[in-house]
XYZ file of C-alpha atoms in Angstrom:
339
model
C 218.106 18.665 -203.595
C 214.984 20.366 -205.057
C 214.820 20.656 -208.848
C 215.866 24.031 -210.297
C 213.868 23.471 -213.503
C 211.688 26.519 -212.806
C 213.995 28.534 -210.538
C 215.159 30.813 -213.363
C 216.029 30.752 -217.035
C 219.565 31.330 -215.724
C 219.415 27.780 -214.352
C 218.845 26.257 -217.796
C 221.662 24.538 -219.687
C 223.323 26.097 -222.697
C 221.818 25.228 -226.064
C 223.761 22.510 -227.963
C 224.205 24.805 -230.982
C 225.789 27.397 -228.714
C 228.222 24.810 -227.363
C 229.025 23.707 -230.902
C 229.763 27.324 -231.839
C 232.126 27.639 -228.898
C 233.924 24.497 -229.993
C 234.354 25.877 -233.509
C 235.584 29.206 -232.119
C 238.263 27.356 -230.181
C 240.147 26.435 -233.354
C 243.438 28.309 -233.574
C 244.260 31.860 -232.560
C 242.354 35.085 -233.203
C 242.829 38.805 -232.530
C 241.900 39.799 -228.997
C 239.615 42.441 -227.432
C 236.901 42.222 -230.056
C 239.056 42.660 -233.136
C 238.184 39.209 -234.477
C 235.854 38.146 -237.281
C 233.325 36.447 -234.979
C 232.769 39.642 -233.017
C 232.163 41.526 -236.261
C 229.689 38.835 -237.377
C 227.842 38.942 -234.070
C 227.609 42.735 -234.138
C 226.268 42.661 -237.698
C 223.678 40.027 -236.714
C 222.378 42.213 -233.887
C 222.234 45.318 -236.051
C 220.310 43.454 -238.750
C 217.891 41.871 -236.293
C 216.997 45.217 -234.716
C 217.115 47.213 -237.951
C 219.858 49.435 -236.532
C 222.578 49.666 -239.210
C 224.287 52.661 -237.606
C 224.388 51.184 -234.099
C 227.470 50.399 -232.093
C 227.551 46.971 -230.429
C 229.387 45.942 -227.278
C 229.485 42.561 -225.560
C 229.615 41.796 -221.838
C 229.765 38.752 -219.619
C 226.533 39.584 -217.755
C 223.242 41.410 -218.107
C 223.987 43.478 -215.026
C 227.149 44.763 -216.687
C 225.243 45.565 -219.878
C 222.780 47.673 -217.888
C 225.404 49.413 -215.795
C 227.582 50.273 -218.785
C 224.558 51.613 -220.685
C 223.382 53.855 -217.857
C 226.815 54.971 -216.656
C 227.771 56.040 -220.167
C 224.660 58.214 -220.366
C 224.401 59.903 -216.975
C 226.733 62.215 -215.064
C 226.828 62.538 -211.257
C 224.456 65.523 -211.233
C 221.912 63.741 -213.428
C 219.041 61.350 -212.783
C 218.100 57.872 -213.992
C 214.427 56.832 -213.814
C 213.193 53.258 -213.620
C 210.206 51.275 -212.382
C 209.765 50.236 -208.759
C 210.508 46.603 -209.677
C 213.346 47.249 -212.131
C 216.346 44.936 -212.091
C 218.643 47.981 -212.184
C 217.035 49.117 -208.931
C 216.417 45.885 -207.041
C 218.985 43.349 -208.228
C 222.188 45.107 -209.228
C 223.565 46.015 -205.800
C 223.530 49.736 -206.534
C 225.847 49.260 -209.508
C 224.297 51.912 -211.778
C 224.590 54.513 -209.014
C 228.132 53.575 -208.056
C 229.415 53.687 -211.621
C 227.524 56.763 -212.803
C 227.228 58.712 -209.545
C 223.761 59.674 -210.765
C 220.559 59.485 -208.773
C 218.375 56.438 -209.440
C 214.696 57.249 -208.982
C 211.957 54.632 -208.820
C 208.616 55.302 -210.470
C 205.406 53.511 -209.496
C 204.356 50.954 -212.066
C 201.906 48.200 -212.850
C 204.095 45.085 -212.932
C 206.965 47.175 -214.297
C 204.892 49.122 -216.841
C 205.291 52.864 -216.217
C 202.764 55.398 -217.423
C 204.054 58.316 -219.510
C 202.061 60.658 -217.276
C 203.971 59.501 -214.202
C 207.276 60.004 -215.997
C 206.268 63.485 -217.109
C 205.134 64.445 -213.605
C 208.507 63.517 -212.141
C 210.551 65.174 -214.877
C 208.634 68.440 -214.830
C 208.959 68.567 -211.058
C 212.715 69.091 -211.320
C 214.328 72.529 -211.422
C 217.832 73.627 -212.269
C 220.703 73.432 -209.749
C 218.641 72.324 -206.756
C 217.603 68.965 -208.249
C 219.336 66.185 -210.097
C 218.757 66.716 -213.801
C 216.684 64.077 -215.645
C 218.804 62.227 -218.184
C 217.602 58.708 -219.004
C 214.762 56.321 -218.218
C 215.267 52.561 -218.082
C 212.404 50.205 -218.890
C 212.388 46.421 -219.098
C 211.050 44.343 -222.008
C 209.652 41.911 -220.907
C 209.310 43.257 -217.374
C 210.507 41.700 -214.140
C 206.894 40.702 -213.451
C 206.519 38.968 -216.787
C 204.589 41.686 -218.603
C 205.204 42.702 -222.198
C 205.143 46.330 -223.315
C 202.659 46.400 -226.178
C 203.850 48.268 -229.250
C 201.475 51.237 -229.059
C 202.051 51.685 -225.325
C 205.797 51.447 -225.697
C 205.899 53.867 -228.637
C 203.843 56.396 -226.706
C 206.126 56.067 -223.671
C 209.363 56.380 -225.636
C 208.059 59.337 -227.625
C 206.993 61.090 -224.412
C 210.408 60.450 -222.850
C 212.159 61.929 -225.875
C 209.842 64.950 -225.828
C 210.873 65.461 -222.211
C 214.525 65.417 -223.246
C 215.272 61.939 -221.874
C 217.188 59.070 -223.381
C 215.570 55.625 -223.204
C 217.323 52.434 -222.149
C 215.673 49.045 -222.582
C 216.768 46.277 -220.251
C 216.284 43.424 -222.682
C 217.501 40.504 -220.607
C 214.355 38.764 -221.900
C 213.869 40.797 -225.075
C 213.616 37.602 -227.136
C 210.632 36.501 -225.063
C 208.952 39.843 -225.669
C 209.584 39.700 -229.420
C 208.243 36.141 -229.594
C 205.192 37.086 -227.527
C 204.383 40.119 -229.661
C 205.024 38.236 -232.917
C 206.412 41.442 -234.379
C 209.800 42.567 -235.605
C 212.476 43.084 -232.942
C 212.662 46.790 -233.783
C 208.950 47.165 -233.006
C 209.498 45.558 -229.605
C 211.913 48.333 -228.600
C 210.333 51.296 -230.449
C 212.840 54.159 -230.829
C 214.870 53.305 -227.730
C 218.359 54.795 -227.682
C 220.208 51.860 -226.157
C 219.248 48.248 -225.500
C 220.711 45.500 -223.337
C 220.197 42.336 -225.379
C 220.024 39.183 -223.285
C 221.856 36.009 -224.181
C 222.480 34.273 -220.879
C 218.758 33.777 -220.188
C 218.105 32.517 -223.711
C 220.392 29.560 -224.255
C 223.892 30.997 -224.020
C 226.547 29.797 -221.609
C 227.302 33.408 -220.681
C 227.174 36.791 -222.317
C 224.891 39.719 -223.097
C 225.150 42.574 -225.569
C 224.612 46.329 -225.718
C 223.011 47.739 -228.853
C 223.880 51.452 -228.897
C 221.346 52.711 -231.420
C 222.294 56.383 -231.025
C 226.035 56.338 -230.267
C 226.265 60.153 -230.218
C 224.572 60.144 -226.794
C 226.929 57.616 -225.212
C 230.411 59.054 -225.546
C 232.974 57.039 -223.624
C 230.894 53.870 -223.394
C 233.852 51.739 -224.507
C 235.924 53.183 -221.652
C 233.193 52.301 -219.168
C 233.137 48.756 -220.549
C 236.897 48.502 -220.094
C 236.934 50.072 -216.625
C 234.546 47.548 -215.143
C 236.280 44.550 -216.676
C 233.875 43.585 -219.459
C 236.096 44.061 -222.489
C 236.975 40.403 -222.813
C 240.423 39.593 -224.134
C 239.045 36.408 -225.732
C 236.029 38.237 -227.067
C 235.309 35.641 -229.725
C 233.880 33.238 -227.142
C 231.061 35.624 -226.273
C 230.530 36.622 -229.891
C 230.439 33.049 -231.189
C 227.455 32.331 -228.985
C 225.537 35.307 -230.364
C 226.341 34.220 -233.908
C 224.810 30.820 -233.118
C 221.835 32.353 -231.329
C 220.930 34.655 -234.218
C 221.540 32.060 -236.916
C 218.249 30.899 -238.484
C 216.217 32.575 -235.751
C 217.378 30.300 -232.921
C 217.040 33.118 -230.369
C 213.316 33.452 -231.138
C 212.765 29.692 -231.320
C 214.250 29.390 -227.834
C 212.078 32.198 -226.517
C 208.939 30.830 -228.163
C 209.380 27.497 -226.407
C 209.873 29.229 -223.062
C 206.727 31.309 -223.607
C 204.685 28.287 -224.701
C 205.713 26.295 -221.642
C 204.866 29.266 -219.408
C 201.363 29.395 -220.879
C 200.937 25.669 -220.310
C 202.096 26.062 -216.722
C 199.901 29.096 -216.178
C 196.802 27.310 -217.458
C 197.614 24.304 -215.298
C 197.964 26.425 -212.189
C 194.601 28.033 -212.800
C 193.022 24.619 -213.363
C 194.176 23.711 -209.841
C 192.204 26.675 -208.540
C 195.274 28.806 -207.892
C 195.281 32.556 -208.536
C 197.846 34.188 -210.793
C 199.443 37.313 -209.376
C 200.097 38.807 -212.828
C 199.070 37.969 -216.382
C 201.390 35.456 -218.062
C 202.626 37.252 -221.185
C 206.149 35.912 -221.687
C 208.103 33.157 -219.900
C 207.566 34.079 -216.238
C 204.594 32.874 -214.193
C 203.614 34.482 -210.897
C 201.147 32.628 -208.692
C 199.834 33.067 -205.174
C 200.766 30.172 -202.874
C 200.146 30.131 -199.160
C 203.121 29.370 -196.939
C 202.236 25.718 -196.270
C 201.739 24.909 -199.943
C 204.961 26.712 -200.855
C 206.855 24.793 -198.183
C 205.559 21.396 -199.344
C 206.141 22.198 -203.007
C 209.582 23.568 -202.171
C 210.757 20.121 -201.102
C 210.632 19.117 -204.761
C 211.048 22.377 -206.700
C 212.994 25.552 -206.072
C 211.027 28.674 -207.017
C 211.699 32.317 -206.257
C 209.619 34.394 -203.842
C 210.207 38.018 -204.931
C 208.845 39.552 -201.734
C 208.969 37.548 -198.495
C 206.044 39.598 -197.267
C 203.800 38.523 -200.149
C 202.507 34.973 -200.843
C 203.629 35.097 -204.471
C 206.160 32.797 -206.106
C 207.709 32.947 -209.550
C 208.186 30.111 -212.012
C 210.432 30.736 -215.023
C 210.405 28.590 -218.160
C 213.353 28.396 -220.546
C 214.319 27.214 -224.008
C 214.917 23.783 -222.464
C 211.649 23.424 -220.533
C 209.559 20.464 -221.693
C 205.885 19.611 -221.445
C 206.808 16.670 -219.221
C 208.620 18.968 -216.783
C 205.632 21.310 -216.640
C 203.168 18.487 -216.093
C 205.347 16.844 -213.436
C 205.585 20.131 -211.518
C 201.838 20.590 -211.730
C 201.383 17.084 -210.388
C 203.586 17.782 -207.393
C 201.801 21.055 -206.795
C 198.387 19.361 -207.010
C 199.486 17.012 -204.244
C 200.721 19.984 -202.199
C 197.548 22.064 -202.341
């Protein structure tokens, strides 16, 4: 079977410290449905990390659920959710945000997932009352599905423009740790003044679990009911929370992300040294490279990599907290023999 070392950061193992935290959490009984001490500790850790003391924090089993809950709590059936043309909420969540919210989901053209504030404004100002869905929230991804990182100035300008237009801002942060590590800034700077953030754990060393940081709870009435309705209010909540406590202890979440980013840069440089062309700049832990069909087929006998669009000769490599220099170099060696 081909190696899944670069198939996705979802394919990576759980970090040993996360597994140790789960073992410790398994000692004795604890209150259910998030009323335990570990859940309170995890929520406090997230609020401190993102400088959001007044935020509400919810935990889910998956990143898809975190996104759906965030958007469904914001938008009503006559309202509109904006996102990029490559957004996970649009392409990879089986229509979940639309089904749960009933709202319209509108794609905006982007450059590798980066949307211009002018494009957002054009779409919003083109809506009228009654005859059109009413703009409510825009979802952006940090880092994007194409591996790009929103730079602080660009992100601040976009979020400020969205708020001026009367929109809420959701950040899909499945890989927010990678963005923070890449920017080498505080986590709060990596999300600007976003109203709600999905904070990834599964892709960054956890066994399972993601979080929702509700920075402005007054705009998300009923979000706890949405969480319950779609089955993500875990009865044994402590086992999600314990992993976040471990991840945010001593900066482990950023250490994990930094390794993933470093390995992606090593891989990216190696691919270019083989004469291959990158399809997008490598800014976080995802690497997109153009491979013709024959090379992809030969390489695919040894390594499983994702082809986002079957009509385009582009494949994606993803590095994780567990990726090693040896794994990168071995993959490059196989690819060199395949070219």
